[in-house]
Amino acid sequence: MENSNLKGRILMEIENLISRSCSSRTITKKFEDLHIAIIKKYYNAVEVSIDYPRKRVEMDIIMDDNDYDPKTVNTNLPTLRLNLLFKNLKEYLKSCLEKDNKSIAFYAGLIKSHTQQDVLLTIV
């Protein structure tokens, strides 16, 4: 029960962070890095760029995870170039959130790095 509550609070905190990052007219580098990290995680992308004025996301998605080795330089990965259009950045980023344990741990790290506080202190 407590573990489920913790997951819910982490998801709520990452959604709040997304809302704060999308509420200002100008996106800071720190918030852009947050947006890119969420998109990279969701799509398994290696290169992501966001064109905020045109509401577009361009990325290279890894097609086959078997060829990827984080310990070596990967120069010949099969990738797919994708150009997506979004209507509402906040809703688009929230739709990229996943609820599995690995993703929840990733979001906890994002929250910690963007708020400079320990996640457990902010959600207890």
A tleap script that builds the chain and sets N, CA, C and O, in Angstrom:
source leaprc.protein.ff14SB
mol = sequence {
  NMET GLU ASN SER ASN LEU LYS GLY ARG ILE
  LEU MET GLU ILE GLU ASN LEU ILE SER ARG
  SER CYS SER SER ARG THR ILE THR LYS LYS
  PHE GLU ASP LEU HIE ILE ALA ILE ILE LYS
  LYS TYR TYR ASN ALA VAL GLU VAL SER ILE
  ASP TYR PRO ARG LYS ARG VAL GLU MET ASP
  ILE ILE MET ASP ASP ASN ASP TYR ASP PRO
  LYS THR VAL ASN THR ASN LEU PRO THR LEU
  ARG LEU ASN LEU LEU PHE LYS ASN LEU LYS
  GLU TYR LEU LYS SER CYS LEU GLU LYS ASP
  ASN LYS SER ILE ALA PHE TYR ALA GLY LEU
  ILE LYS SER HIE THR GLN GLN ASP VAL LEU
  LEU THR ILE CVAL
}
set mol.1.N position { 0.824 -1.189 0.000 }
set mol.1.CA position { 0.000 0.000 0.000 }
set mol.1.C position { 0.867 1.252 0.000 }
set mol.1.O position { 0.628 2.188 -0.763 }
set mol.2.N position { 1.882 1.256 0.869 }
set mol.2.CA position { 2.761 2.416 0.960 }
set mol.2.C position { 3.551 2.613 -0.330 }
set mol.2.O position { 3.767 3.745 -0.761 }
set mol.3.N position { 3.981 1.507 -0.948 }
set mol.3.CA position { 4.726 1.573 -2.202 }
set mol.3.C position { 3.863 2.184 -3.304 }
set mol.3.O position { 4.349 2.993 -4.095 }
set mol.4.N position { 2.593 1.803 -3.360 }
set mol.4.CA position { 1.660 2.341 -4.340 }
set mol.4.C position { 1.449 3.832 -4.110 }
set mol.4.O position { 1.378 4.612 -5.060 }
set mol.5.N position { 1.350 4.219 -2.845 }
set mol.5.CA position { 1.180 5.622 -2.494 }
set mol.5.C position { 2.407 6.422 -2.927 }
set mol.5.O position { 2.272 7.541 -3.423 }
set mol.6.N position { 3.594 5.862 -2.746 }
set mol.6.CA position { 4.822 6.523 -3.154 }
set mol.6.C position { 4.853 6.714 -4.667 }
set mol.6.O position { 5.232 7.781 -5.150 }
set mol.7.N position { 4.457 5.685 -5.418 }
set mol.7.CA position { 4.398 5.790 -6.881 }
set mol.7.C position { 3.451 6.902 -7.303 }
set mol.7.O position { 3.764 7.701 -8.186 }
set mol.8.N position { 2.294 6.942 -6.663 }
set mol.8.CA position { 1.306 7.979 -6.984 }
set mol.8.C position { 1.829 9.368 -6.702 }
set mol.8.O position { 1.581 10.298 -7.469 }
set mol.9.N position { 2.548 9.512 -5.612 }
set mol.9.CA position { 3.100 10.826 -5.269 }
set mol.9.C position { 4.216 11.240 -6.226 }
set mol.9.O position { 4.331 12.415 -6.575 }
set mol.10.N position { 5.034 10.283 -6.650 }
set mol.10.CA position { 6.091 10.599 -7.614 }
set mol.10.C position { 5.462 11.010 -8.943 }
set mol.10.O position { 5.901 11.977 -9.565 }
set mol.11.N position { 4.444 10.285 -9.378 }
set mol.11.CA position { 3.752 10.668 -10.618 }
set mol.11.C position { 3.116 12.046 -10.490 }
set mol.11.O position { 3.159 12.841 -11.429 }
set mol.12.N position { 2.532 12.331 -9.345 }
set mol.12.CA position { 1.927 13.639 -9.125 }
set mol.12.C position { 2.993 14.741 -9.149 }
set mol.12.O position { 2.773 15.806 -9.727 }
set mol.13.N position { 4.137 14.487 -8.524 }
set mol.13.CA position { 5.221 15.470 -8.504 }
set mol.13.C position { 5.790 15.726 -9.903 }
set mol.13.O position { 6.075 16.872 -10.254 }
set mol.14.N position { 5.958 14.663 -10.708 }
set mol.14.CA position { 6.503 14.859 -12.055 }
set mol.14.C position { 5.485 15.598 -12.915 }
set mol.14.O position { 5.869 16.412 -13.755 }
set mol.15.N position { 4.194 15.330 -12.723 }
set mol.15.CA position { 3.164 16.073 -13.448 }
set mol.15.C position { 3.163 17.543 -13.038 }
set mol.15.O position { 3.002 18.421 -13.885 }
set mol.16.N position { 3.343 17.818 -11.743 }
set mol.16.CA position { 3.433 19.206 -11.275 }
set mol.16.C position { 4.653 19.900 -11.866 }
set mol.16.O position { 4.586 21.066 -12.254 }
set mol.17.N position { 5.764 19.179 -11.931 }
set mol.17.CA position { 6.985 19.740 -12.520 }
set mol.17.C position { 6.773 20.041 -13.997 }
set mol.17.O position { 7.223 21.077 -14.486 }
set mol.18.N position { 6.097 19.155 -14.710 }
set mol.18.CA position { 5.783 19.393 -16.120 }
set mol.18.C position { 4.899 20.633 -16.245 }
set mol.18.O position { 5.134 21.479 -17.107 }
set mol.19.N position { 3.899 20.741 -15.400 }
set mol.19.CA position { 3.001 21.903 -15.446 }
set mol.19.C position { 3.762 23.204 -15.213 }
set mol.19.O position { 3.549 24.191 -15.917 }
set mol.20.N position { 4.649 23.200 -14.221 }
set mol.20.CA position { 5.449 24.402 -13.954 }
set mol.20.C position { 6.365 24.732 -15.124 }
set mol.20.O position { 6.554 25.900 -15.462 }
set mol.21.N position { 6.928 23.708 -15.735 }
set mol.21.CA position { 7.877 23.943 -16.826 }
set mol.21.C position { 7.186 24.454 -18.089 }
set mol.21.O position { 7.818 25.106 -18.920 }
set mol.22.N position { 5.919 24.168 -18.234 }
set mol.22.CA position { 5.181 24.592 -19.433 }
set mol.22.C position { 4.393 25.877 -19.223 }
set mol.22.O position { 3.819 26.405 -20.174 }
set mol.23.N position { 4.354 26.390 -18.001 }
set mol.23.CA position { 3.510 27.547 -17.707 }
set mol.23.C position { 4.136 28.887 -18.095 }
set mol.23.O position { 3.418 29.865 -18.305 }
set mol.24.N position { 5.449 28.943 -18.191 }
set mol.24.CA position { 6.084 30.225 -18.520 }
set mol.24.C position { 6.180 30.409 -20.033 }
set mol.24.O position { 6.169 29.438 -20.790 }
set mol.25.N position { 6.272 31.639 -20.453 }
set mol.25.CA position { 6.375 31.958 -21.877 }
set mol.25.C position { 7.700 31.501 -22.470 }
set mol.25.O position { 7.751 31.020 -23.602 }
set mol.26.N position { 8.772 31.654 -21.698 }
set mol.26.CA position { 10.086 31.228 -22.179 }
set mol.26.C position { 10.501 29.980 -21.417 }
set mol.26.O position { 10.372 29.906 -20.195 }
set mol.27.N position { 10.997 29.009 -22.156 }
set mol.27.CA position { 11.430 27.743 -21.570 }
set mol.27.C position { 12.918 27.848 -21.253 }
set mol.27.O position { 13.725 28.121 -22.142 }
set mol.28.N position { 13.283 27.633 -19.996 }
set mol.28.CA position { 14.689 27.672 -19.610 }
set mol.28.C position { 15.391 26.411 -20.099 }
set mol.28.O position { 14.742 25.427 -20.454 }
set mol.29.N position { 16.698 26.447 -20.114 }
set mol.29.CA position { 17.495 25.296 -20.532 }
set mol.29.C position { 17.224 24.102 -19.608 }
set mol.29.O position { 17.158 22.962 -20.067 }
set mol.30.N position { 17.071 24.362 -18.331 }
set mol.30.CA position { 16.808 23.291 -17.366 }
set mol.30.C position { 15.474 22.606 -17.666 }
set mol.30.O position { 15.383 21.379 -17.611 }
set mol.31.N position { 14.442 23.388 -17.984 }
set mol.31.CA position { 13.144 22.808 -18.307 }
set mol.31.C position { 13.172 22.113 -19.667 }
set mol.31.O position { 12.512 21.091 -19.853 }
set mol.32.N position { 13.923 22.654 -20.606 }
set mol.32.CA position { 14.059 21.983 -21.901 }
set mol.32.C position { 14.730 20.617 -21.719 }
set mol.32.O position { 14.331 19.635 -22.345 }
set mol.33.N position { 15.746 20.563 -20.861 }
set mol.33.CA position { 16.404 19.289 -20.567 }
set mol.33.C position { 15.424 18.293 -19.938 }
set mol.33.O position { 15.481 17.099 -20.231 }
set mol.34.N position { 14.532 18.778 -19.079 }
set mol.34.CA position { 13.499 17.927 -18.479 }
set mol.34.C position { 12.593 17.359 -19.570 }
set mol.34.O position { 12.326 16.157 -19.595 }
set mol.35.N position { 12.127 18.207 -20.458 }
set mol.35.CA position { 11.236 17.778 -21.543 }
set mol.35.C position { 11.927 16.732 -22.422 }
set mol.35.O position { 11.331 15.715 -22.777 }
set mol.36.N position { 13.171 16.993 -22.764 }
set mol.36.CA position { 13.921 16.064 -23.619 }
set mol.36.C position { 14.130 14.728 -22.919 }
set mol.36.O position { 14.021 13.675 -23.547 }
set mol.37.N position { 14.430 14.761 -21.620 }
set mol.37.CA position { 14.645 13.510 -20.870 }
set mol.37.C position { 13.376 12.656 -20.854 }
set mol.37.O position { 13.445 11.438 -21.015 }
set mol.38.N position { 12.229 13.286 -20.661 }
set mol.38.CA position { 10.964 12.542 -20.632 }
set mol.38.C position { 10.682 11.925 -22.004 }
set mol.38.O position { 10.272 10.768 -22.095 }
set mol.39.N position { 10.902 12.692 -23.059 }
set mol.39.CA position { 10.654 12.195 -24.416 }
set mol.39.C position { 11.640 11.086 -24.777 }
set mol.39.O position { 11.248 10.076 -25.363 }
set mol.40.N position { 12.914 11.267 -24.432 }
set mol.40.CA position { 13.911 10.224 -24.713 }
set mol.40.C position { 13.545 8.917 -24.018 }
set mol.40.O position { 13.647 7.844 -24.613 }
set mol.41.N position { 13.126 9.007 -22.782 }
set mol.41.CA position { 12.747 7.814 -22.023 }
set mol.41.C position { 11.563 7.111 -22.668 }
set mol.41.O position { 11.576 5.891 -22.833 }
set mol.42.N position { 10.554 7.864 -23.027 }
set mol.42.CA position { 9.329 7.276 -23.557 }
set mol.42.C position { 9.536 6.625 -24.925 }
set mol.42.O position { 9.050 5.522 -25.172 }
set mol.43.N position { 10.251 7.304 -25.801 }
set mol.43.CA position { 10.419 6.810 -27.171 }
set mol.43.C position { 11.691 5.998 -27.385 }
set mol.43.O position { 11.891 5.442 -28.465 }
set mol.44.N position { 12.552 5.921 -26.376 }
set mol.44.CA position { 13.855 5.272 -26.529 }
set mol.44.C position { 14.643 5.967 -27.638 }
set mol.44.O position { 15.188 5.321 -28.534 }
set mol.45.N position { 14.688 7.273 -27.558 }
set mol.45.CA position { 15.322 8.094 -28.583 }
set mol.45.C position { 16.746 8.464 -28.178 }
set mol.45.O position { 17.055 8.580 -26.992 }
set mol.46.N position { 17.601 8.647 -29.170 }
set mol.46.CA position { 18.984 9.033 -28.890 }
set mol.46.C position { 19.209 10.521 -29.115 }
set mol.46.O position { 20.092 11.111 -28.493 }
set mol.47.N position { 18.451 11.115 -29.962 }
set mol.47.CA position { 18.613 12.540 -30.271 }
set mol.47.C position { 17.226 13.165 -30.317 }
set mol.47.O position { 16.369 12.732 -31.087 }
set mol.48.N position { 17.005 14.187 -29.489 }
set mol.48.CA position { 15.701 14.851 -29.444 }
set mol.48.C position { 15.921 16.354 -29.488 }
set mol.48.O position { 16.778 16.888 -28.784 }
set mol.49.N position { 15.140 17.029 -30.321 }
set mol.49.CA position { 15.131 18.492 -30.312 }
set mol.49.C position { 13.676 18.949 -30.360 }
set mol.49.O position { 12.841 18.353 -31.041 }
set mol.50.N position { 13.396 20.015 -29.626 }
set mol.50.CA position { 12.036 20.536 -29.543 }
set mol.50.C position { 12.015 21.936 -30.130 }
set mol.50.O position { 12.780 22.807 -29.716 }
set mol.51.N position { 11.139 22.143 -31.092 }
set mol.51.CA position { 10.927 23.464 -31.682 }
set mol.51.C position { 9.646 24.004 -31.054 }
set mol.51.O position { 8.548 23.745 -31.547 }
set mol.52.N position { 9.791 24.758 -29.960 }
set mol.52.CA position { 8.639 25.226 -29.202 }
set mol.52.C position { 7.720 26.144 -30.006 }
set mol.52.O position { 6.503 25.968 -29.948 }
set mol.53.N position { 8.249 27.115 -30.754 }
set mol.53.CA position { 7.342 27.995 -31.511 }
set mol.53.C position { 6.511 27.248 -32.562 }
set mol.53.O position { 5.339 27.569 -32.760 }
set mol.54.N position { 7.099 26.269 -33.226 }
set mol.54.CA position { 6.389 25.508 -34.259 }
set mol.54.C position { 5.652 24.298 -33.702 }
set mol.54.O position { 4.940 23.610 -34.433 }
set mol.55.N position { 5.823 24.036 -32.403 }
set mol.55.CA position { 5.184 22.908 -31.710 }
set mol.55.C position { 5.543 21.584 -32.372 }
set mol.55.O position { 4.669 20.800 -32.740 }
set mol.56.N position { 6.839 21.351 -32.515 }
set mol.56.CA position { 7.332 20.130 -33.145 }
set mol.56.C position { 8.432 19.489 -32.304 }
set mol.56.O position { 9.209 20.171 -31.635 }
set mol.57.N position { 8.473 18.170 -32.359 }
set mol.57.CA position { 9.532 17.399 -31.728 }
set mol.57.C position { 10.176 16.547 -32.815 }
set mol.57.O position { 9.494 15.797 -33.514 }
set mol.58.N position { 11.485 16.667 -32.951 }
set mol.58.CA position { 12.233 15.837 -33.887 }
set mol.58.C position { 13.137 14.926 -33.078 }
set mol.58.O position { 13.779 15.357 -32.120 }
set mol.59.N position { 13.182 13.641 -33.479 }
set mol.59.CA position { 13.991 12.695 -32.719 }
set mol.59.C position { 14.416 11.526 -33.592 }
set mol.59.O position { 13.816 11.235 -34.626 }
set mol.60.N position { 15.471 10.871 -33.137 }
set mol.60.CA position { 15.930 9.627 -33.739 }
set mol.60.C position { 15.644 8.511 -32.743 }
set mol.60.O position { 16.180 8.506 -31.636 }
set mol.61.N position { 14.798 7.570 -33.140 }
set mol.61.CA position { 14.386 6.476 -32.272 }
set mol.61.C position { 15.209 5.236 -32.598 }
set mol.61.O position { 15.354 4.874 -33.765 }
set mol.62.N position { 15.748 4.585 -31.569 }
set mol.62.CA position { 16.500 3.342 -31.759 }
set mol.62.C position { 15.524 2.240 -32.148 }
set mol.62.O position { 14.550 1.984 -31.440 }
set mol.63.N position { 15.788 1.597 -33.262 }
set mol.63.CA position { 14.887 0.571 -33.778 }
set mol.63.C position { 15.110 -0.797 -33.126 }
set mol.63.O position { 14.152 -1.545 -32.932 }
set mol.64.N position { 16.343 -1.129 -32.789 }
set mol.64.CA position { 16.641 -2.450 -32.230 }
set mol.64.C position { 17.545 -2.292 -31.018 }
set mol.64.O position { 18.712 -1.921 -31.151 }
set mol.65.N position { 17.009 -2.573 -29.835 }
set mol.65.CA position { 17.768 -2.438 -28.592 }
set mol.65.C position { 18.924 -3.433 -28.492 }
set mol.65.O position { 19.872 -3.197 -27.744 }
set mol.66.N position { 18.863 -4.525 -29.222 }
set mol.66.CA position { 19.916 -5.533 -29.144 }
set mol.66.C position { 21.260 -5.005 -29.618 }
set mol.66.O position { 22.300 -5.487 -29.169 }
set mol.67.N position { 21.262 -4.026 -30.512 }
set mol.67.CA position { 22.498 -3.457 -31.029 }
set mol.67.C position { 23.081 -2.380 -30.121 }
set mol.67.O position { 24.224 -1.962 -30.310 }
set mol.68.N position { 22.302 -1.927 -29.135 }
set mol.68.CA position { 22.739 -0.834 -28.273 }
set mol.68.C position { 23.549 -1.355 -27.099 }
set mol.68.O position { 23.114 -2.254 -26.380 }
set mol.69.N position { 24.732 -0.780 -26.911 }
set mol.69.CA position { 25.578 -1.118 -25.769 }
set mol.69.C position { 26.039 0.187 -25.134 }
set mol.69.O position { 26.822 0.915 -25.745 }
set mol.70.N position { 25.573 0.510 -23.912 }
set mol.70.CA position { 25.930 1.787 -23.297 }
set mol.70.C position { 27.412 1.906 -22.947 }
set mol.70.O position { 27.887 3.005 -22.662 }
set mol.71.N position { 28.151 0.794 -22.965 }
set mol.71.CA position { 29.567 0.827 -22.596 }
set mol.71.C position { 30.475 1.145 -23.780 }
set mol.71.O position { 31.670 1.377 -23.598 }
set mol.72.N position { 29.925 1.157 -24.981 }
set mol.72.CA position { 30.739 1.428 -26.165 }
set mol.72.C position { 30.129 2.566 -26.968 }
set mol.72.O position { 28.961 2.913 -26.793 }
set mol.73.N position { 30.937 3.141 -27.851 }
set mol.73.CA position { 30.452 4.167 -28.755 }
set mol.73.C position { 29.632 3.464 -29.838 }
set mol.73.O position { 30.125 2.569 -30.525 }
set mol.74.N position { 28.391 3.879 -29.976 }
set mol.74.CA position { 27.477 3.239 -30.917 }
set mol.74.C position { 27.307 4.133 -32.143 }
set mol.74.O position { 26.542 5.097 -32.114 }
set mol.75.N position { 28.015 3.812 -33.206 }
set mol.75.CA position { 27.956 4.656 -34.405 }
set mol.75.C position { 27.025 4.109 -35.472 }
set mol.75.O position { 26.609 4.861 -36.354 }
set mol.76.N position { 26.686 2.841 -35.426 }
set mol.76.CA position { 25.862 2.236 -36.464 }
set mol.76.C position { 24.559 1.664 -35.918 }
set mol.76.O position { 24.209 0.523 -36.218 }
set mol.77.N position { 23.847 2.441 -35.125 }
set mol.77.CA position { 22.571 1.985 -34.598 }
set mol.77.C position { 21.468 2.217 -35.632 }
set mol.77.O position { 21.417 3.276 -36.258 }
set mol.78.N position { 20.590 1.238 -35.810 }
set mol.78.CA position { 19.459 1.466 -36.710 }
set mol.78.C position { 18.452 2.404 -36.041 }
set mol.78.O position { 17.864 2.060 -35.015 }
set mol.79.N position { 18.258 3.581 -36.621 }
set mol.79.CA position { 17.350 4.566 -36.042 }
set mol.79.C position { 16.298 4.987 -37.058 }
set mol.79.O position { 16.466 4.813 -38.265 }
set mol.80.N position { 15.226 5.537 -36.546 }
set mol.80.CA position { 14.145 6.064 -37.355 }
set mol.80.C position { 13.995 7.537 -37.017 }
set mol.80.O position { 13.807 7.891 -35.853 }
set mol.81.N position { 14.076 8.393 -38.019 }
set mol.81.CA position { 13.905 9.831 -37.815 }
set mol.81.C position { 12.416 10.134 -37.741 }
set mol.81.O position { 11.660 9.742 -38.629 }
set mol.82.N position { 11.991 10.826 -36.696 }
set mol.82.CA position { 10.584 11.103 -36.480 }
set mol.82.C position { 10.388 12.591 -36.215 }
set mol.82.O position { 11.166 13.209 -35.489 }
set mol.83.N position { 9.351 13.154 -36.804 }
set mol.83.CA position { 8.999 14.553 -36.621 }
set mol.83.C position { 7.535 14.594 -36.194 }
set mol.83.O position { 6.637 14.336 -36.996 }
set mol.84.N position { 7.301 14.925 -34.913 }
set mol.84.CA position { 5.947 14.930 -34.362 }
set mol.84.C position { 5.452 16.350 -34.138 }
set mol.84.O position { 6.227 17.255 -33.828 }
set mol.85.N position { 4.168 16.524 -34.300 }
set mol.85.CA position { 3.512 17.792 -34.019 }
set mol.85.C position { 2.690 17.622 -32.743 }
set mol.85.O position { 1.985 16.624 -32.592 }
set mol.86.N position { 2.774 18.585 -31.824 }
set mol.86.CA position { 1.950 18.534 -30.618 }
set mol.86.C position { 1.110 19.799 -30.532 }
set mol.86.O position { 1.541 20.869 -30.963 }
set mol.87.N position { -0.084 19.674 -29.978 }
set mol.87.CA position { -0.963 20.835 -29.821 }
set mol.87.C position { -0.719 21.528 -28.488 }
set mol.87.O position { -0.656 22.755 -28.413 }
set mol.88.N position { -0.581 20.716 -27.431 }
set mol.88.CA position { -0.405 21.241 -26.083 }
set mol.88.C position { 0.789 20.525 -25.465 }
set mol.88.O position { 0.729 19.319 -25.227 }
set mol.89.N position { 1.870 21.252 -25.201 }
set mol.89.CA position { 3.106 20.654 -24.703 }
set mol.89.C position { 2.890 19.929 -23.386 }
set mol.89.O position { 3.382 18.815 -23.206 }
set mol.90.N position { 2.162 20.543 -22.462 }
set mol.90.CA position { 1.950 19.938 -21.148 }
set mol.90.C position { 1.215 18.595 -21.279 }
set mol.90.O position { 1.623 17.606 -20.669 }
set mol.91.N position { 0.159 18.557 -22.052 }
set mol.91.CA position { -0.592 17.316 -22.232 }
set mol.91.C position { 0.231 16.271 -22.980 }
set mol.91.O position { 0.144 15.080 -22.683 }
set mol.92.N position { 1.029 16.716 -23.951 }
set mol.92.CA position { 1.885 15.792 -24.692 }
set mol.92.C position { 2.904 15.138 -23.757 }
set mol.92.O position { 3.087 13.922 -23.796 }
set mol.93.N position { 3.565 15.937 -22.918 }
set mol.93.CA position { 4.564 15.397 -22.003 }
set mol.93.C position { 3.925 14.475 -20.960 }
set mol.93.O position { 4.501 13.446 -20.607 }
set mol.94.N position { 2.755 14.836 -20.476 }
set mol.94.CA position { 2.067 13.973 -19.507 }
set mol.94.C position { 1.678 12.645 -20.143 }
set mol.94.O position { 1.658 11.616 -19.468 }
set mol.95.N position { 1.368 12.662 -21.440 }
set mol.95.CA position { 1.015 11.412 -22.117 }
set mol.95.C position { 2.234 10.506 -22.294 }
set mol.95.O position { 2.084 9.317 -22.573 }
set mol.96.N position { 3.434 11.056 -22.136 }
set mol.96.CA position { 4.664 10.274 -22.252 }
set mol.96.C position { 5.050 9.598 -20.938 }
set mol.96.O position { 6.008 8.826 -20.907 }
set mol.97.N position { 4.334 9.868 -19.867 }
set mol.97.CA position { 4.655 9.284 -18.567 }
set mol.97.C position { 4.170 7.845 -18.512 }
set mol.97.O position { 3.055 7.530 -18.929 }
set mol.98.N position { 5.032 6.977 -17.987 }
set mol.98.CA position { 4.704 5.561 -17.826 }
set mol.98.C position { 4.673 5.229 -16.338 }
set mol.98.O position { 5.271 5.936 -15.527 }
set mol.99.N position { 3.977 4.155 -15.983 }
set mol.99.CA position { 3.757 3.830 -14.572 }
set mol.99.C position { 4.515 2.595 -14.090 }
set mol.99.O position { 4.251 2.112 -12.989 }
set mol.100.N position { 5.445 2.076 -14.882 }
set mol.100.CA position { 6.208 0.911 -14.435 }
set mol.100.C position { 7.287 1.347 -13.436 }
set mol.100.O position { 7.618 2.530 -13.355 }
set mol.101.N position { 7.829 0.399 -12.685 }
set mol.101.CA position { 8.790 0.706 -11.614 }
set mol.101.C position { 10.046 1.402 -12.125 }
set mol.101.O position { 10.541 2.334 -11.491 }
set mol.102.N position { 10.561 0.958 -13.263 }
set mol.102.CA position { 11.771 1.565 -13.827 }
set mol.102.C position { 11.523 3.029 -14.177 }
set mol.102.O position { 12.371 3.884 -13.919 }
set mol.103.N position { 10.375 3.315 -14.758 }
set mol.103.CA position { 10.036 4.695 -15.116 }
set mol.103.C position { 9.844 5.559 -13.875 }
set mol.103.O position { 10.289 6.706 -13.837 }
set mol.104.N position { 9.179 5.005 -12.857 }
set mol.104.CA position { 8.954 5.749 -11.609 }
set mol.104.C position { 10.294 6.132 -10.981 }
set mol.104.O position { 10.456 7.255 -10.505 }
set mol.105.N position { 11.246 5.214 -10.978 }
set mol.105.CA position { 12.576 5.514 -10.438 }
set mol.105.C position { 13.254 6.608 -11.266 }
set mol.105.O position { 13.908 7.489 -10.708 }
set mol.106.N position { 13.104 6.556 -12.579 }
set mol.106.CA position { 13.662 7.584 -13.463 }
set mol.106.C position { 13.056 8.951 -13.143 }
set mol.106.O position { 13.778 9.945 -13.062 }
set mol.107.N position { 11.731 9.005 -12.960 }
set mol.107.CA position { 11.059 10.274 -12.652 }
set mol.107.C position { 11.479 10.812 -11.290 }
set mol.107.O position { 11.602 12.023 -11.105 }
set mol.108.N position { 11.700 9.903 -10.332 }
set mol.108.CA position { 12.173 10.341 -9.013 }
set mol.108.C position { 13.530 11.031 -9.148 }
set mol.108.O position { 13.784 12.040 -8.491 }
set mol.109.N position { 14.399 10.486 -9.999 }
set mol.109.CA position { 15.699 11.123 -10.248 }
set mol.109.C position { 15.547 12.471 -10.919 }
set mol.109.O position { 16.273 13.409 -10.591 }
set mol.110.N position { 14.611 12.585 -11.857 }
set mol.110.CA position { 14.362 13.874 -12.516 }
set mol.110.C position { 13.864 14.911 -11.519 }
set mol.110.O position { 14.300 16.062 -11.534 }
set mol.111.N position { 12.951 14.492 -10.655 }
set mol.111.CA position { 12.416 15.408 -9.644 }
set mol.111.C position { 13.538 15.894 -8.739 }
set mol.111.O position { 13.632 17.083 -8.433 }
set mol.112.N position { 14.382 14.970 -8.314 }
set mol.112.CA position { 15.492 15.328 -7.425 }
set mol.112.C position { 16.450 16.298 -8.110 }
set mol.112.O position { 16.895 17.268 -7.496 }
set mol.113.N position { 16.766 16.045 -9.372 }
set mol.113.CA position { 17.725 16.919 -10.060 }
set mol.113.C position { 17.135 18.284 -10.398 }
set mol.113.O position { 17.883 19.255 -10.517 }
set mol.114.N position { 15.815 18.385 -10.556 }
set mol.114.CA position { 15.213 19.658 -10.922 }
set mol.114.C position { 14.705 20.465 -9.737 }
set mol.114.O position { 14.429 21.657 -9.871 }
set mol.115.N position { 14.580 19.827 -8.582 }
set mol.115.CA position { 14.139 20.573 -7.404 }
set mol.115.C position { 15.249 20.718 -6.376 }
set mol.115.O position { 15.107 21.459 -5.403 }
set mol.116.N position { 16.362 20.005 -6.592 }
set mol.116.CA position { 17.508 20.035 -5.680 }
set mol.116.C position { 17.128 19.573 -4.279 }
set mol.116.O position { 17.743 19.990 -3.298 }
set mol.117.N position { 16.118 18.714 -4.183 }
set mol.117.CA position { 15.706 18.155 -2.907 }
set mol.117.C position { 15.568 16.652 -3.062 }
set mol.117.O position { 15.372 16.141 -4.165 }
set mol.118.N position { 15.673 15.966 -1.962 }
set mol.118.CA position { 15.451 14.531 -1.985 }
set mol.118.C position { 13.965 14.270 -2.186 }
set mol.118.O position { 13.136 14.901 -1.531 }
set mol.119.N position { 13.622 13.366 -3.067 }
set mol.119.CA position { 12.237 13.081 -3.412 }
set mol.119.C position { 11.445 12.646 -2.197 }
set mol.119.O position { 10.296 13.058 -2.036 }
set mol.120.N position { 12.020 11.835 -1.346 }
set mol.120.CA position { 11.295 11.356 -0.175 }
set mol.120.C position { 10.927 12.496 0.767 }
set mol.120.O position { 9.893 12.429 1.432 }
set mol.121.N position { 11.738 13.527 0.836 }
set mol.121.CA position { 11.431 14.659 1.692 }
set mol.121.C position { 10.277 15.477 1.136 }
set mol.121.O position { 9.502 16.054 1.899 }
set mol.122.N position { 10.154 15.534 -0.196 }
set mol.122.CA position { 9.107 16.374 -0.776 }
set mol.122.C position { 7.759 15.677 -0.839 }
set mol.122.O position { 6.728 16.339 -0.958 }
set mol.123.N position { 7.749 14.344 -0.761 }
set mol.123.CA position { 6.469 13.656 -0.896 }
set mol.123.C position { 5.962 13.051 0.405 }
set mol.123.O position { 4.857 12.509 0.429 }
set mol.124.N position { 6.714 13.123 1.465 }
set mol.124.CA position { 6.261 12.559 2.737 }
set mol.124.C position { 5.470 13.596 3.489 }
set mol.124.O position { 4.993 13.329 4.592 }
savepdb mol mol.pdb
quit
